[in-house]
PDB file of C-alpha atoms in Angstrom:
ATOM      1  CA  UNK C   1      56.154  91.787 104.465  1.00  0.00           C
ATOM      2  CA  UNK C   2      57.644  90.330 107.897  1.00  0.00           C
ATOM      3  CA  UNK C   3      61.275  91.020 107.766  1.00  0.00           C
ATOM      4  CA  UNK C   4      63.290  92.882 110.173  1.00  0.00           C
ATOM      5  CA  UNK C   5      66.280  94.857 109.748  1.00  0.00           C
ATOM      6  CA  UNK C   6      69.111  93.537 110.486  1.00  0.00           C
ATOM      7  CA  UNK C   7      71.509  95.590 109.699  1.00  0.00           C
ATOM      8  CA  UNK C   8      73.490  97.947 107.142  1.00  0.00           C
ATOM      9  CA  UNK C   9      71.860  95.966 104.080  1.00  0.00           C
ATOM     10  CA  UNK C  10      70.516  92.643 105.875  1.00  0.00           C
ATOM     11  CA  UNK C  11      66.890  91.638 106.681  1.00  0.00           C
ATOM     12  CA  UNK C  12      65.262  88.309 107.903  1.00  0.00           C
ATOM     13  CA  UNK C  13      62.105  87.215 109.001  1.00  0.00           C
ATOM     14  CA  UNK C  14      61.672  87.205 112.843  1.00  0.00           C
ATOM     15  CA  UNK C  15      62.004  83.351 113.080  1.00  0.00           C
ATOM     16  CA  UNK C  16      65.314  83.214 110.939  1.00  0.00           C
ATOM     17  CA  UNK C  17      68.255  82.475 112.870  1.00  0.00           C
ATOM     18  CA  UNK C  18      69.498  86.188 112.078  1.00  0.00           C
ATOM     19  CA  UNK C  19      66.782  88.073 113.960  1.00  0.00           C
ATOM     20  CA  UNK C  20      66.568  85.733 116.825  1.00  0.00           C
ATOM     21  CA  UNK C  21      70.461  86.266 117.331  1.00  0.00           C
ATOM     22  CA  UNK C  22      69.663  89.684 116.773  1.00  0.00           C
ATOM     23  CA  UNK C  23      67.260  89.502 119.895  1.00  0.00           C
ATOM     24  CA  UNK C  24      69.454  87.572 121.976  1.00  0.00           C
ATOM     25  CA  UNK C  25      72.784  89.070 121.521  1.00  0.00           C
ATOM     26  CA  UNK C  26      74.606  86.318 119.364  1.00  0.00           C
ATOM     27  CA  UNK C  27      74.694  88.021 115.927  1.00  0.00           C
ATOM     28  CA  UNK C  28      78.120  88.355 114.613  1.00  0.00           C
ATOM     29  CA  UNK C  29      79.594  89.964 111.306  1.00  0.00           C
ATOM     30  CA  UNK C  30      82.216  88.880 108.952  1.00  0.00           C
ATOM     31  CA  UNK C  31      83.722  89.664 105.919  1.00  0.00           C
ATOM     32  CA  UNK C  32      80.975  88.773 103.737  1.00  0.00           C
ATOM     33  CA  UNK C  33      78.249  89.998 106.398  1.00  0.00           C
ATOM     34  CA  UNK C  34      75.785  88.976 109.256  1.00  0.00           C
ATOM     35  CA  UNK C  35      76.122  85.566 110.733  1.00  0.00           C
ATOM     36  CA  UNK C  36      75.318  83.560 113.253  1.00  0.00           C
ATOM     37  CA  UNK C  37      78.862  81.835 113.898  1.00  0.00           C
ATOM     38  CA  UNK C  38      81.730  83.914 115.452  1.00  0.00           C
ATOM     39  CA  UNK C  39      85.411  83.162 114.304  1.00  0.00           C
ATOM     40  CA  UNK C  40      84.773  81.099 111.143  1.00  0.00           C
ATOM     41  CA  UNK C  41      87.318  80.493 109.217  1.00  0.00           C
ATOM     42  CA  UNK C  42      86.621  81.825 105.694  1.00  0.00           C
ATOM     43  CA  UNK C  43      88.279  79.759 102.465  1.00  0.00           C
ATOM     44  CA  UNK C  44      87.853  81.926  99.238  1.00  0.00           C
ATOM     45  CA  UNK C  45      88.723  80.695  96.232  1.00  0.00           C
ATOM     46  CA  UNK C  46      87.641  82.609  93.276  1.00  0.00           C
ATOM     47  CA  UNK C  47      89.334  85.823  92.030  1.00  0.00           C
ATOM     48  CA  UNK C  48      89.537  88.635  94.135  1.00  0.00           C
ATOM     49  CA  UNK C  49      87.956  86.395  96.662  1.00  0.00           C
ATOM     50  CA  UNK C  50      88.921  87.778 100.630  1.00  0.00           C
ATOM     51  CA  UNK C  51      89.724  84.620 103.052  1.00  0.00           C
ATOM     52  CA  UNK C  52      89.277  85.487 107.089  1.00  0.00           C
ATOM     53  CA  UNK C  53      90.701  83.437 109.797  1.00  0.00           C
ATOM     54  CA  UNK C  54      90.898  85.536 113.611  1.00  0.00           C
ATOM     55  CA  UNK C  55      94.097  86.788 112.908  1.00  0.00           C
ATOM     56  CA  UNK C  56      94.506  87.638 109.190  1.00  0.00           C
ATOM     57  CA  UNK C  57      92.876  88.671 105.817  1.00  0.00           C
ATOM     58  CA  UNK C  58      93.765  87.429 102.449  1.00  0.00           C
ATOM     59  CA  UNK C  59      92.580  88.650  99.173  1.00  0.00           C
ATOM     60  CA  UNK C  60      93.051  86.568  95.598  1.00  0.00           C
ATOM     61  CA  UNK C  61      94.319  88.066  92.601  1.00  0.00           C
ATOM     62  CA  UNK C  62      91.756  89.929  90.578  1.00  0.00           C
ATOM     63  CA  UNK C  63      92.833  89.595  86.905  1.00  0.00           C
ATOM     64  CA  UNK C  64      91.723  86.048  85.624  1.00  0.00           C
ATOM     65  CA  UNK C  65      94.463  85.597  83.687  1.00  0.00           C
ATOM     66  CA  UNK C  66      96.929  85.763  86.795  1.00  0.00           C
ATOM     67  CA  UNK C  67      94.867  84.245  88.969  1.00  0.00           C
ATOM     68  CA  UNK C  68      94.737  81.190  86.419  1.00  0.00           C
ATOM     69  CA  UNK C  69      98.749  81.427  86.006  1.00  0.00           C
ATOM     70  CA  UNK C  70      99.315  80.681  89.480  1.00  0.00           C
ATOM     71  CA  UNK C  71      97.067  78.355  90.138  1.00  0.00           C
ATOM     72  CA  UNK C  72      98.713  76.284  87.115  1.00  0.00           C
ATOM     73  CA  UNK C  73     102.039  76.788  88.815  1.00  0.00           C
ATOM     74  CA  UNK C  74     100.374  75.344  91.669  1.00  0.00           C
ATOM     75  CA  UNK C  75     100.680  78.844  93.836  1.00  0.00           C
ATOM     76  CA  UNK C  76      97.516  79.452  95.844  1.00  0.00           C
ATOM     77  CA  UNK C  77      96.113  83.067  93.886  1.00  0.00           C
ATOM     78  CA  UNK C  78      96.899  85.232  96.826  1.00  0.00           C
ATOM     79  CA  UNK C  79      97.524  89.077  95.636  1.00  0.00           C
ATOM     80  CA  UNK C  80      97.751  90.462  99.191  1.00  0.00           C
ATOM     81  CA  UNK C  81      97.185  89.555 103.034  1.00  0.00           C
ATOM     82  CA  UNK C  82      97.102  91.321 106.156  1.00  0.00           C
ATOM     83  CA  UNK C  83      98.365  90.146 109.587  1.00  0.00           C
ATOM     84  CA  UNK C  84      96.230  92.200 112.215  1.00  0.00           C
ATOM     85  CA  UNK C  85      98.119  94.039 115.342  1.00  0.00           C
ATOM     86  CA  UNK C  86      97.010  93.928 118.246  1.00  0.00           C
ATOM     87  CA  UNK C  87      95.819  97.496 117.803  1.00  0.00           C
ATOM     88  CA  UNK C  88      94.030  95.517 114.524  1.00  0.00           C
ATOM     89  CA  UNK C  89      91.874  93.202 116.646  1.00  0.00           C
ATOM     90  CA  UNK C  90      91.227  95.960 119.672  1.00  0.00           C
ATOM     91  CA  UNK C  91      89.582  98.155 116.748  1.00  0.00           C
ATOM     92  CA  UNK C  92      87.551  95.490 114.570  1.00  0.00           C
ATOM     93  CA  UNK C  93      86.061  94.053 117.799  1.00  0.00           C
ATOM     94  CA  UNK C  94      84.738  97.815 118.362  1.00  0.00           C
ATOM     95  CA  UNK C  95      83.510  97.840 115.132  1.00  0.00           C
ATOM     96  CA  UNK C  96      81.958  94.777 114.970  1.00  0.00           C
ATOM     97  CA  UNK C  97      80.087  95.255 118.301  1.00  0.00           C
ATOM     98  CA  UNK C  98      78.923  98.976 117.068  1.00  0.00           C
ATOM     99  CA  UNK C  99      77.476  96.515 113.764  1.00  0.00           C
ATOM    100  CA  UNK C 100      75.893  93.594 115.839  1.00  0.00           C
ATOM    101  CA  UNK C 101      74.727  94.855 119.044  1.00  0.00           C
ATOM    102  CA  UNK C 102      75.453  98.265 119.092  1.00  0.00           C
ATOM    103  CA  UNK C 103      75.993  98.763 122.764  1.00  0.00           C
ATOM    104  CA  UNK C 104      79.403  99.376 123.549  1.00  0.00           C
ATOM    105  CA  UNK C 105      80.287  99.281 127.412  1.00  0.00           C
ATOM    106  CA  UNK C 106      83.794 100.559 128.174  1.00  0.00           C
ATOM    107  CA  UNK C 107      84.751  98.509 130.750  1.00  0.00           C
ATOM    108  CA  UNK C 108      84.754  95.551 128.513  1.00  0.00           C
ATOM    109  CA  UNK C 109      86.945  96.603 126.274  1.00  0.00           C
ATOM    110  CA  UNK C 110      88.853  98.316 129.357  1.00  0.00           C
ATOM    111  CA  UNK C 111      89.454  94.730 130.848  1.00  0.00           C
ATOM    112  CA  UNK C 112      90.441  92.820 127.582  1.00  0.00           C
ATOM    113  CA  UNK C 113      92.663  95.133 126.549  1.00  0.00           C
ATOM    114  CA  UNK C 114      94.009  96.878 129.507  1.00  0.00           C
ATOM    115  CA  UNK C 115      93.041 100.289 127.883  1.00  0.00           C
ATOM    116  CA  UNK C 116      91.000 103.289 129.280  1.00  0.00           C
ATOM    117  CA  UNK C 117      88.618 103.080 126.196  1.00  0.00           C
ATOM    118  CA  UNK C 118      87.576 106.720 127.077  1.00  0.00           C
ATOM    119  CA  UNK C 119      90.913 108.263 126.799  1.00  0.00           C
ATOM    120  CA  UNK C 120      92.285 106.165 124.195  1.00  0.00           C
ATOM    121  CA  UNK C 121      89.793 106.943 121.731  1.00  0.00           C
ATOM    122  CA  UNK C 122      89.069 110.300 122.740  1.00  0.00           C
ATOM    123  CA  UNK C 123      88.819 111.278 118.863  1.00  0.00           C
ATOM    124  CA  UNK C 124      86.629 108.951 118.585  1.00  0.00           C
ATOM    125  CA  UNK C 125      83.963 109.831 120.423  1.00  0.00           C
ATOM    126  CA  UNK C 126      84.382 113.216 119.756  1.00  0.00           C
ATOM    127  CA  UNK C 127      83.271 112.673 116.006  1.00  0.00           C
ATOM    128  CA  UNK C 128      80.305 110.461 117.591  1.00  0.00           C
ATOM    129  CA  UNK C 129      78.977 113.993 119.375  1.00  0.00           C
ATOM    130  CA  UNK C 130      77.335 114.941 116.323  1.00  0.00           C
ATOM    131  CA  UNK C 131      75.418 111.795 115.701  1.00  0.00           C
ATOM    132  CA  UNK C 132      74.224 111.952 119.310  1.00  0.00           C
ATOM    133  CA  UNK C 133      72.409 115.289 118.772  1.00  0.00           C
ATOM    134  CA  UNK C 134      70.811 114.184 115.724  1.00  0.00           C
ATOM    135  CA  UNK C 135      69.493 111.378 118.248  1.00  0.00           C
ATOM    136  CA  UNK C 136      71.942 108.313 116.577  1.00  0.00           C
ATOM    137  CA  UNK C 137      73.861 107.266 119.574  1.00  0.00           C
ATOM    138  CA  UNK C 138      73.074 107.780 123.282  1.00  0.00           C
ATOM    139  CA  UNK C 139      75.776 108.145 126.117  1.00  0.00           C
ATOM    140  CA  UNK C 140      75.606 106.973 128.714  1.00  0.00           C
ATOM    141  CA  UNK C 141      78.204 106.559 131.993  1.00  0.00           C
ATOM    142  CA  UNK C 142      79.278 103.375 130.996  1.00  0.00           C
ATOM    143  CA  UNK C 143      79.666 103.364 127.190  1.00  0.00           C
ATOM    144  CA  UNK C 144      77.250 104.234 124.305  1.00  0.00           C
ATOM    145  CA  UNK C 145      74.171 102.973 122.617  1.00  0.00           C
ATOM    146  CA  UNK C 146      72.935 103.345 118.776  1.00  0.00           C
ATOM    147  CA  UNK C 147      69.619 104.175 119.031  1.00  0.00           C
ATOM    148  CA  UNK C 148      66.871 102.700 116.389  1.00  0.00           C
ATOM    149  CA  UNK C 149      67.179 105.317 114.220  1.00  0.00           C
ATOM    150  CA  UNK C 150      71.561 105.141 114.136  1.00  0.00           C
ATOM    151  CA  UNK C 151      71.198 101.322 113.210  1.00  0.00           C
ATOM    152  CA  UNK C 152      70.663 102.361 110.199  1.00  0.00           C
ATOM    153  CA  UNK C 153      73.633 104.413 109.384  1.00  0.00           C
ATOM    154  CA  UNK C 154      76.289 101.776 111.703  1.00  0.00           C
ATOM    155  CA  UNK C 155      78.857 101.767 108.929  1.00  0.00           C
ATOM    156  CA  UNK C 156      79.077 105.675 109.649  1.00  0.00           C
ATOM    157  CA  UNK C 157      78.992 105.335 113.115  1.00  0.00           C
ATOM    158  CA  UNK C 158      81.491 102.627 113.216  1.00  0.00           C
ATOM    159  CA  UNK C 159      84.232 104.916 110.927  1.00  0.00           C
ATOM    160  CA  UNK C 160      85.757 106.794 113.926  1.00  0.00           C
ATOM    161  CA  UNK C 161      87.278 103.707 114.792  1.00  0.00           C
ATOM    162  CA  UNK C 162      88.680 102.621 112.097  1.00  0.00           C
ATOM    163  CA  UNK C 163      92.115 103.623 111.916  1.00  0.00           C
ATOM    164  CA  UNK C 164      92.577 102.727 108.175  1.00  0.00           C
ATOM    165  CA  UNK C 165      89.957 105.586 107.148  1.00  0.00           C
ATOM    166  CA  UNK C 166      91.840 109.016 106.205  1.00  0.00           C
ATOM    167  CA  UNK C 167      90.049 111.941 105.137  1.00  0.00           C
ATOM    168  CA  UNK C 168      90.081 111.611 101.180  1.00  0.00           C
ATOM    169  CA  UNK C 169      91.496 108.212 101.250  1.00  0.00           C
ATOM    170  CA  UNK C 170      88.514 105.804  98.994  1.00  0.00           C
ATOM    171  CA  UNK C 171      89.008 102.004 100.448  1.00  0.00           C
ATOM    172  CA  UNK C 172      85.543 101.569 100.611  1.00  0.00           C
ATOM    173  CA  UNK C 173      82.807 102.356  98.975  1.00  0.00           C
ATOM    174  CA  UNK C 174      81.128 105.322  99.866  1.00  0.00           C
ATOM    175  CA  UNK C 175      78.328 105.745 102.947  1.00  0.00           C
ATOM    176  CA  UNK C 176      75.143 108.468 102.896  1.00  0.00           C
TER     177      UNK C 176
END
């Protein structure tokens, strides 16, 4: 019908701003999902509403009645927040380039960060050995690709790096 996947659970037609950033390396993800702007701020207001600015996460309280207290107390409706390391920002930006381009070269993120990305997530990679031989991901000397076919499991092949995700822990809902 003339969409293209975008990713995880976004499609677009191949004039929409989406697929063309897809194309030419500009797409970007946030909290609420593709985009075409990197670093927006991101004001939420209703309940359990998450906020994003670069360095922190914010969510609103969830029960109504709460959220409605506060706000009459004239308290913003904030339940939680999160200020993000260092380690925080070195990890999402991993993430998020595994989600938007899916080509992750080492020496980038060697550079930035003053890290041997090889050695320092060693685990990492490890878990991503599997994927490769079922033809997801493709080393290479430099870094690793998703292929095609892994684009459509990124949230899976994105987990290694996320050092939130325990085995049993449920933050998230679950992936195939």
């Amino acid at each position: 019908e003339g969409y293209r996947f975008i990713g995880m659970d976004h499609f677009a037609r191949e004039d929409d701003d989406l697929a063309v950033a897809l194309r030419e390396g500009g797409l970007h993800r946030n909290f609420q999902g593709y985009t075409t702007r990197a670093g927006a701020d991101i004001c939420a207001f209703g309940m359990s509403a998450i906020s994003q600015t670069p360095r922190s996460y914010r969510q609103n309280e969830k029960d109504l009645g709460q959220w409605r207290e506060r706000l009459r107390r004239g308290e913003l409706p904030l339940a939680k927040g999160v200020l993000l390391s260092g380690e925080d920002l070195l990890r999402r930006e991993i993430i998020m380039t595994i989600m938007c381009s899916g080509v992750v070269l080492y020496s980038k993120f060697n550079d930035k960060y003053g890290i041997t990305f090889t050695e320092k997530f060693s685990d990492a990679l490890q878990k991503l050995e599997e994927p490769a031989r079922d033809g997801l991901v493709c080393f290479h000397e430099n870094g690793f690709t998703v292929t095609e076919q892994g684009r459509h499991l990124l949230r899976n092949l994105a987990m290694p790096f996320d050092a939130y995700l325990r085995e049993g822990a449920r933050r998230h809902a679950k992936t195939v």
